[in-house]
PDB file of C-alpha atoms in Angstrom:
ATOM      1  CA  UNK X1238       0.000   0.000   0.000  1.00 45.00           C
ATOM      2  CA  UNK X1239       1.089   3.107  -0.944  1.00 57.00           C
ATOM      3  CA  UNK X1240       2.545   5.819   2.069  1.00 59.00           C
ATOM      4  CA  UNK X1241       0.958   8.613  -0.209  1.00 66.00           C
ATOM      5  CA  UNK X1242      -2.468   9.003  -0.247  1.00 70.00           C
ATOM      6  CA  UNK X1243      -3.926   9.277  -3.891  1.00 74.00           C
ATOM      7  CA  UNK X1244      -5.926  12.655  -4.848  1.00 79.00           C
ATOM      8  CA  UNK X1245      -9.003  13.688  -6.742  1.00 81.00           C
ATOM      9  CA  UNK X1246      -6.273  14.390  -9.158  1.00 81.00           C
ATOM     10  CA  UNK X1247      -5.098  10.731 -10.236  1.00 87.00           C
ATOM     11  CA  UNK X1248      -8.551   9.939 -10.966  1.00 88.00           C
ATOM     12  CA  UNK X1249      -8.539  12.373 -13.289  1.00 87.00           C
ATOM     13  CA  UNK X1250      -4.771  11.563 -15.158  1.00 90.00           C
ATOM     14  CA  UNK X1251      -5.491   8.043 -15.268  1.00 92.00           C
ATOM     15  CA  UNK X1252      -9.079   8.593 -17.504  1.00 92.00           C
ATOM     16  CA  UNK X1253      -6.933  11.408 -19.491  1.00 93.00           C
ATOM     17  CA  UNK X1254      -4.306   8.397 -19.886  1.00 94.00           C
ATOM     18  CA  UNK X1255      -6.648   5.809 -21.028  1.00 95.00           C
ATOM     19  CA  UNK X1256      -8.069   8.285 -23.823  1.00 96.00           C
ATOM     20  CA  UNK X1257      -4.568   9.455 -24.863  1.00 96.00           C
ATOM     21  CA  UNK X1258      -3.805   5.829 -25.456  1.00 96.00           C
ATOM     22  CA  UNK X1259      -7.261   4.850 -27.256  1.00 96.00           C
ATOM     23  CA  UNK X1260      -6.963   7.952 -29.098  1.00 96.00           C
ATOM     24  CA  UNK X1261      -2.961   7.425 -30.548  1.00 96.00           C
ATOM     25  CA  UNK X1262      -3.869   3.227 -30.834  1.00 90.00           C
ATOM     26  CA  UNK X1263      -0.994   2.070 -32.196  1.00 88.00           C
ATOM     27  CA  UNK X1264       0.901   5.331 -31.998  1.00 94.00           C
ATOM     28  CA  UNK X1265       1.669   5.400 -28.916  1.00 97.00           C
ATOM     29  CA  UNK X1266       5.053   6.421 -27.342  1.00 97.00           C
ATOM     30  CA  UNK X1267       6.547   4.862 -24.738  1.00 96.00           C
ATOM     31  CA  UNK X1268       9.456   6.338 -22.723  1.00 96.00           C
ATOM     32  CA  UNK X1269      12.622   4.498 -20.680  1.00 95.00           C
ATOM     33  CA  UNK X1270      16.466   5.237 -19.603  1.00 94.00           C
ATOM     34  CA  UNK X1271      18.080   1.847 -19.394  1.00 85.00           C
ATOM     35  CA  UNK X1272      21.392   3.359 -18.716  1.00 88.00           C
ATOM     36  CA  UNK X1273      21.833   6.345 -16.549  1.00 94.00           C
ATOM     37  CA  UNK X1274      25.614   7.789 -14.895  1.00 96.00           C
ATOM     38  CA  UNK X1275      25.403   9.786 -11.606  1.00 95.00           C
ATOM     39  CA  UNK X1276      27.935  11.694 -10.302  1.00 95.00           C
ATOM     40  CA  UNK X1277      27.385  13.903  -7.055  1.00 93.00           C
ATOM     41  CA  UNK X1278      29.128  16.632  -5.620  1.00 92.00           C
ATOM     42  CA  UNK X1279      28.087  16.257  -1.938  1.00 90.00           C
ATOM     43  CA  UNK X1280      30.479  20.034  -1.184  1.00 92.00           C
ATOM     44  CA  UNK X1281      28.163  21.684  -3.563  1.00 89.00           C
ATOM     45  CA  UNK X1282      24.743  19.621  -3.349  1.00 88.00           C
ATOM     46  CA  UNK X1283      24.799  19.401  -7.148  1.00 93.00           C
ATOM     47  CA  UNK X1284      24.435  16.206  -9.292  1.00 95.00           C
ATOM     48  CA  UNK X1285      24.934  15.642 -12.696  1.00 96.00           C
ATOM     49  CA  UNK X1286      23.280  12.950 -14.974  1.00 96.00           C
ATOM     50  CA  UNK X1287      24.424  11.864 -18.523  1.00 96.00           C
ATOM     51  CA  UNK X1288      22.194   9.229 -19.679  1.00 96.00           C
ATOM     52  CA  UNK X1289      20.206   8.168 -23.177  1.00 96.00           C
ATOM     53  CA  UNK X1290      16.223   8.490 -22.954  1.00 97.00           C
ATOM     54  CA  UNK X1291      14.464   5.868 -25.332  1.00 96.00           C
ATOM     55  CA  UNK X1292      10.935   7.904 -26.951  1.00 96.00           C
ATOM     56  CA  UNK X1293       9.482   5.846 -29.434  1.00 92.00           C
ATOM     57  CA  UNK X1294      11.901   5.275 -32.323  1.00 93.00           C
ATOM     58  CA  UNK X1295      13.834   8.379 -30.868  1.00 95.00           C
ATOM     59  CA  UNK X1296      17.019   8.519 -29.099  1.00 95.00           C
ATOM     60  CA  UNK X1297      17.916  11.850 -27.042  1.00 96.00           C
ATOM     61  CA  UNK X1298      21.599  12.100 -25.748  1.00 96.00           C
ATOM     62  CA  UNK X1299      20.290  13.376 -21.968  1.00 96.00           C
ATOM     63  CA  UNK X1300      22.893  15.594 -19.944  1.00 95.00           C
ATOM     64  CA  UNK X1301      22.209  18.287 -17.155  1.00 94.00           C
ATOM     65  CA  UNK X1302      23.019  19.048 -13.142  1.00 95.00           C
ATOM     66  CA  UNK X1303      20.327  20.199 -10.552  1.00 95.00           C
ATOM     67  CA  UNK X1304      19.978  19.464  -7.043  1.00 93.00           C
ATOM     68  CA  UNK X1305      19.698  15.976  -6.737  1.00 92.00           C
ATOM     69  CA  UNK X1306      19.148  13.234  -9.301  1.00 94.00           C
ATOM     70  CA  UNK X1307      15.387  14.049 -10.229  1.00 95.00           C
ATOM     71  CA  UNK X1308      15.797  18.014 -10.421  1.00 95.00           C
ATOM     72  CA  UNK X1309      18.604  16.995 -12.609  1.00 96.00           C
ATOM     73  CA  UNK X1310      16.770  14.718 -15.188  1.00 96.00           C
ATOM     74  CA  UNK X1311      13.399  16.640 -15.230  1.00 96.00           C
ATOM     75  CA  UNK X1312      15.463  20.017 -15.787  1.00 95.00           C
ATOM     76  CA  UNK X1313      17.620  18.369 -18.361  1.00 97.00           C
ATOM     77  CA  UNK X1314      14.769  16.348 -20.298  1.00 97.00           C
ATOM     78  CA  UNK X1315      12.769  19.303 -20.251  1.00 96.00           C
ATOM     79  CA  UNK X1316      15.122  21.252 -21.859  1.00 95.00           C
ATOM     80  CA  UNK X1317      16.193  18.675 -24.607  1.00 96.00           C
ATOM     81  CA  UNK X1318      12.806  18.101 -25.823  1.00 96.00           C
ATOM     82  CA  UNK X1319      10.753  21.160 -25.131  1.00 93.00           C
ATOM     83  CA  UNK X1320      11.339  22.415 -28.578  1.00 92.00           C
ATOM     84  CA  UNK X1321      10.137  19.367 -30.207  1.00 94.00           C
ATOM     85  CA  UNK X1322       7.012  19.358 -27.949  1.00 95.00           C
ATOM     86  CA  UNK X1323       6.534  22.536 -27.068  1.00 93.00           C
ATOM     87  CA  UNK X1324       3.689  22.120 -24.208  1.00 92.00           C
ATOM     88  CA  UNK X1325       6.437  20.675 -21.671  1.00 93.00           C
ATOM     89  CA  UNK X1326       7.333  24.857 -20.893  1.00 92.00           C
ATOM     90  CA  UNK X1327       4.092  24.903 -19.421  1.00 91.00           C
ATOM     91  CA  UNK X1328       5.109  22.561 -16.156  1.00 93.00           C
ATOM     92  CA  UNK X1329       7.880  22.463 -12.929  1.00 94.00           C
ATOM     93  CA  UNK X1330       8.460  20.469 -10.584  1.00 94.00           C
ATOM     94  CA  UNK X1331       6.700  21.173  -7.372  1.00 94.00           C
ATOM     95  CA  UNK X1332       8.151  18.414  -4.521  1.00 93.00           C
ATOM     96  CA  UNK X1333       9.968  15.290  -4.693  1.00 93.00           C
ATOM     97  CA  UNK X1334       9.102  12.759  -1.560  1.00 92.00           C
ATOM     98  CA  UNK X1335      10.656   9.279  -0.970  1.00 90.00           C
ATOM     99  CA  UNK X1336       9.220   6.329   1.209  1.00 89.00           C
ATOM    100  CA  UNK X1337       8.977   3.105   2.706  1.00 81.00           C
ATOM    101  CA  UNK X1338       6.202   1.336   3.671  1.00 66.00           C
ATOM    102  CA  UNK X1339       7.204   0.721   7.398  1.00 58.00           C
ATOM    103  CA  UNK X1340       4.579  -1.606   8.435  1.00 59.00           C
ATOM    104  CA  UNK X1341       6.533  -3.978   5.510  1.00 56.00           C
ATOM    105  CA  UNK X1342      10.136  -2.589   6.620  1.00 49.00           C
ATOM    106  CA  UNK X1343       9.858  -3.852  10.329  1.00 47.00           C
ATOM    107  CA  UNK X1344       8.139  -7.571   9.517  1.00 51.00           C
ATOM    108  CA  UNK X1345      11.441  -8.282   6.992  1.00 51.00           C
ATOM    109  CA  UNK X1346      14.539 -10.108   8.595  1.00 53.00           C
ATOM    110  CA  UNK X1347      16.613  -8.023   5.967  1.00 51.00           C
ATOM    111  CA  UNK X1348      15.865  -4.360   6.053  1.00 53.00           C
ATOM    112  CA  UNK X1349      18.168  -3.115   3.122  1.00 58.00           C
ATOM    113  CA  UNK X1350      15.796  -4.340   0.417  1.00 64.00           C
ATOM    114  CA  UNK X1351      12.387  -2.762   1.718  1.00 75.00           C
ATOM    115  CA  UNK X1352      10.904  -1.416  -0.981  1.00 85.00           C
ATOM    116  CA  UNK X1353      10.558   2.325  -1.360  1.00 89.00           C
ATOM    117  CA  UNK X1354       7.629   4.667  -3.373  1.00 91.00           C
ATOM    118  CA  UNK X1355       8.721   7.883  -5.200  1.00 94.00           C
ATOM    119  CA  UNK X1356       6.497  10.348  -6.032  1.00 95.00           C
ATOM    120  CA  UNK X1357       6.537  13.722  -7.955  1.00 95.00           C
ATOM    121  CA  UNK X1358       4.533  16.549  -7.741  1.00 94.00           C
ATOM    122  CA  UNK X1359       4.170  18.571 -10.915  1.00 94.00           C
ATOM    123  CA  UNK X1360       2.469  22.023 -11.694  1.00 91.00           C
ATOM    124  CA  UNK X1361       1.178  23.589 -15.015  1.00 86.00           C
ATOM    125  CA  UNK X1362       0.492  26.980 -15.459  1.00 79.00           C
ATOM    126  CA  UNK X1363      -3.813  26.571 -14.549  1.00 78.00           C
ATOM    127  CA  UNK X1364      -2.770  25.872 -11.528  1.00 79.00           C
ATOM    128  CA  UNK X1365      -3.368  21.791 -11.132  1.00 85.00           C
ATOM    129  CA  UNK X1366      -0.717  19.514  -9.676  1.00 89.00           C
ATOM    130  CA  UNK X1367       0.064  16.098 -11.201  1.00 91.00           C
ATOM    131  CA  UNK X1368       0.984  13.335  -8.930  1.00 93.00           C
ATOM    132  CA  UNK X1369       3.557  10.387 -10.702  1.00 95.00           C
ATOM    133  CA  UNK X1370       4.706   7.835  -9.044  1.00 93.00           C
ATOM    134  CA  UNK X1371       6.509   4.440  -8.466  1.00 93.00           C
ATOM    135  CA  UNK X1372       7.168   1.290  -6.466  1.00 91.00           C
ATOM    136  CA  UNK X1373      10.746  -0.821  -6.231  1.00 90.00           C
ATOM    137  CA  UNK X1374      13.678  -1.662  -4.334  1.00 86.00           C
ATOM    138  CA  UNK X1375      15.709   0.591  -5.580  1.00 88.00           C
ATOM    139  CA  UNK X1376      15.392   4.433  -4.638  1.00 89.00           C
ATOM    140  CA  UNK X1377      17.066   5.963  -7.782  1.00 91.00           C
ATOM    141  CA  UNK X1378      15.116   3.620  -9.664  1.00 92.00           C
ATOM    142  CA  UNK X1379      11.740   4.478  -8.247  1.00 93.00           C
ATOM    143  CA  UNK X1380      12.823   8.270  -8.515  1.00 94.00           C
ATOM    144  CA  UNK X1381      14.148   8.029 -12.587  1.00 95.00           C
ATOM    145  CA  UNK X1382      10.728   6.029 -13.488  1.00 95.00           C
ATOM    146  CA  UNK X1383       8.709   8.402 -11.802  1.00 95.00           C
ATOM    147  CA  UNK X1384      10.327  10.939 -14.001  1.00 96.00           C
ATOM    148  CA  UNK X1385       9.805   9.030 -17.629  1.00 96.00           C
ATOM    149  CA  UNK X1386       6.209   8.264 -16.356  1.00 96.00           C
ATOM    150  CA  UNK X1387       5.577  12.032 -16.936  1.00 96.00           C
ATOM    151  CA  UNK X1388       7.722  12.526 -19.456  1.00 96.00           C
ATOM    152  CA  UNK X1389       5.550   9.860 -21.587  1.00 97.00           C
ATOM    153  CA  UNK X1390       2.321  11.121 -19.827  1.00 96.00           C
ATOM    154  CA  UNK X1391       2.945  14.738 -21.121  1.00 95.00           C
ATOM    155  CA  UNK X1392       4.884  13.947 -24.413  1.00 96.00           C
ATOM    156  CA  UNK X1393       1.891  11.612 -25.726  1.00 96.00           C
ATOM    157  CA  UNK X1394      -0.828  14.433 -24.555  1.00 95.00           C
ATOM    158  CA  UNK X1395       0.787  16.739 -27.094  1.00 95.00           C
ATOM    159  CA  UNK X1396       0.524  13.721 -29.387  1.00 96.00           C
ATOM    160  CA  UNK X1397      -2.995  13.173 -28.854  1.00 95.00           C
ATOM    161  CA  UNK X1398      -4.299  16.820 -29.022  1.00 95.00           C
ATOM    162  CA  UNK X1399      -2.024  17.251 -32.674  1.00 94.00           C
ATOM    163  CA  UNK X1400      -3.968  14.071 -33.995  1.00 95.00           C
ATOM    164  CA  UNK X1401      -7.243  15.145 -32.516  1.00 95.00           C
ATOM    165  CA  UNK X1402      -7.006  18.843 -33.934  1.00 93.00           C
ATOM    166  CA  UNK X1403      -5.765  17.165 -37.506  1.00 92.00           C
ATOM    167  CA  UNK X1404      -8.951  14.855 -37.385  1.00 93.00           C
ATOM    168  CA  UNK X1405     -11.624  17.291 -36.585  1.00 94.00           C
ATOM    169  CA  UNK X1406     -10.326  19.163 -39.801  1.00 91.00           C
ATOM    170  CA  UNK X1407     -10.151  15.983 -41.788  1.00 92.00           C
ATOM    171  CA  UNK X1408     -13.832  15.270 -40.539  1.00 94.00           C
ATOM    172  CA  UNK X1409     -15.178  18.875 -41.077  1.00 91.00           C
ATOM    173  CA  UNK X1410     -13.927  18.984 -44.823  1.00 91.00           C
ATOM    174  CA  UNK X1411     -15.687  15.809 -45.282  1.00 93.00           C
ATOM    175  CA  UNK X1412     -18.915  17.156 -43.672  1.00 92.00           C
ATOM    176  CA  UNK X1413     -19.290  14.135 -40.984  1.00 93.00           C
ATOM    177  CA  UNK X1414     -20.249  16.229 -37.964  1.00 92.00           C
ATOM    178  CA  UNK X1415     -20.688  13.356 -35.803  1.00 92.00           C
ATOM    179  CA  UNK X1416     -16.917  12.559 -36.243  1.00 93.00           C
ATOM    180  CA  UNK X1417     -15.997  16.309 -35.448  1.00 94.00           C
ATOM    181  CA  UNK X1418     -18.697  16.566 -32.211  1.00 95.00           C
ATOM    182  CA  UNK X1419     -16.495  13.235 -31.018  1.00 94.00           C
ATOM    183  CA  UNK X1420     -13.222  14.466 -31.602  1.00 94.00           C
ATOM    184  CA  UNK X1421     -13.917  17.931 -30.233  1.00 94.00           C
ATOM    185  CA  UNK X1422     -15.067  16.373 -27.358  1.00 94.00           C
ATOM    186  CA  UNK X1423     -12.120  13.951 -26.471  1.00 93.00           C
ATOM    187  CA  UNK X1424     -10.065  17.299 -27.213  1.00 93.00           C
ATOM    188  CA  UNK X1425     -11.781  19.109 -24.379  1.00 91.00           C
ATOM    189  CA  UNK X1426     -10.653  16.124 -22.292  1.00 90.00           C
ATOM    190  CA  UNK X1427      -7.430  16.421 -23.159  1.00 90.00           C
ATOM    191  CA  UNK X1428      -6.647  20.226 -22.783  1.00 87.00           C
ATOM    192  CA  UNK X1429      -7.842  19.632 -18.834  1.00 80.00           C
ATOM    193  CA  UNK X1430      -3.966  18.503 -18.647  1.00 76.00           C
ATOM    194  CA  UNK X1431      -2.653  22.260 -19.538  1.00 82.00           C
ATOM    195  CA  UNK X1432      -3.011  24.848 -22.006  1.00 82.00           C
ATOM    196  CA  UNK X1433      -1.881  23.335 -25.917  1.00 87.00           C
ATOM    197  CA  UNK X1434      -2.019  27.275 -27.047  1.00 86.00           C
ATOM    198  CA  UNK X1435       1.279  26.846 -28.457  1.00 86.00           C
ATOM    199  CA  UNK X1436       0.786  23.532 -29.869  1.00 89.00           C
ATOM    200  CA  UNK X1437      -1.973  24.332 -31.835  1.00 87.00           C
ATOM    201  CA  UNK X1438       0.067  27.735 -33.058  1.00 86.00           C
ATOM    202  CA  UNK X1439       2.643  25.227 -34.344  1.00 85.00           C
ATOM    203  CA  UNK X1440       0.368  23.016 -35.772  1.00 83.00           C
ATOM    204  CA  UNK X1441      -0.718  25.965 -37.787  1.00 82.00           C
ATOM    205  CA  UNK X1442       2.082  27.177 -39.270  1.00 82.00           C
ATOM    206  CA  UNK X1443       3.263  23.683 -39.702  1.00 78.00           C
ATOM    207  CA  UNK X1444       0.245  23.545 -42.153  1.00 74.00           C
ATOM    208  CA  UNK X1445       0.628  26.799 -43.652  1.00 72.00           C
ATOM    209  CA  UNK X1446       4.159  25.711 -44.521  1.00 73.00           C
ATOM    210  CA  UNK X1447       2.679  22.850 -46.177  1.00 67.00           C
ATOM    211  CA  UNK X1448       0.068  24.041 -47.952  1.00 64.00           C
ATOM    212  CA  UNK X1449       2.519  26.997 -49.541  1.00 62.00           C
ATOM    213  CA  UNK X1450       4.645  24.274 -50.537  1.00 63.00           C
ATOM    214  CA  UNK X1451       1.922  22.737 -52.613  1.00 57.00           C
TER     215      UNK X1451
END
């Protein structure tokens, strides 16, 4: 059982997550670091990372320093992919806790491999906070897999409000307003994650690039 009691607000990110996957099918992104190098300088409190994060097909050479090892990846992800998908500017990170279940810790005969939850707190810019987290043996583990949890969660949001916007135009060119009225509303579902204001801008003039090209 978790230490952390679950909000109002998981409810909500785990619908949003089973719509973003229904919605993408097939398309669907999923995020990992296999590999990840620590180095900490305990005088200073800073730690650096240098790892390779896995998105889909994609590869992206990850390197950055922050105070302590998820500062350091969320800064550092954040910043290598942000341009790409452009929607990640709109969050920070809010807290970072670690814990054991104690009730499990104190029945074990061996008390070094208790398993631990990490959880992190994220903001966007209306104000919400988005809980992630995860359950293992290993602290940095828990801590890096709570980080590519919302690195996916986010990333494939973006994903799913692109297709959606590209599908109510398909369906309104072809006249089938039921299609649009559906897609319209699983984008209203969608943009309760954050604003997509930017998104949608580059969407736009990805088109209008396209459609001077032709």
């Amino acid at each position: 059982m978790s230490n952390i009691n679950s909000t109002p607000q998981e409810l909500i990110q785990a619908d949003i997550d089973t719509l973003i996957r229904e919605v993408l099918e097939g398309s669907y992104y999923n995020v990992a670091i296999n590999k990840l190098d620590i180095s900490e300088d305990l005088v200073n409190d800073s730690t650096k990372v240098d790892c390779l994060l896995s998105l889909g097909d994609k590869k992206y050479p990850i390197k950055g320093e922050g105070r302590g090892i998820v500062d350091a990846l969320f800064g550092s992800i954040l910043h290598t992919l942000k341009k790409e998908y452009v929607s990640l500017e709109n969050i920070t990170l809010q807290d970072f806790l670690v814990t054991v279940d104690l009730n499990k810790f104190w029945r074990k005969k061996s008390k070094t491999d208790a398993k631990v939850e990490a959880v992190i707190f994220v903001n966007n810019r209306q104000g919400q906070t988005f809980l992630f987290r995860h359950t293992c043996r290993s602290m940095i583990s828990a801590s890096v897999s709570c980080v590519t949890k919302m690195v996916e969660y986010y990333v494939n949001s973006e994903r799913a409000v692109v297709h959606l916007k590209t599908c109510i135009k398909d369906s309104a060119k072809r006249s089938r307003g039921d299609l649009t009225e559906r897609f319209t509303s699983e984008l209203s579902e969608l943009v309760r994650n954050m604003s997509y204001e930017k998104t949608i801008k580059k969407l736009k003039r990805s088109e209008m690039n396209e459609e001077g090209d032709n």
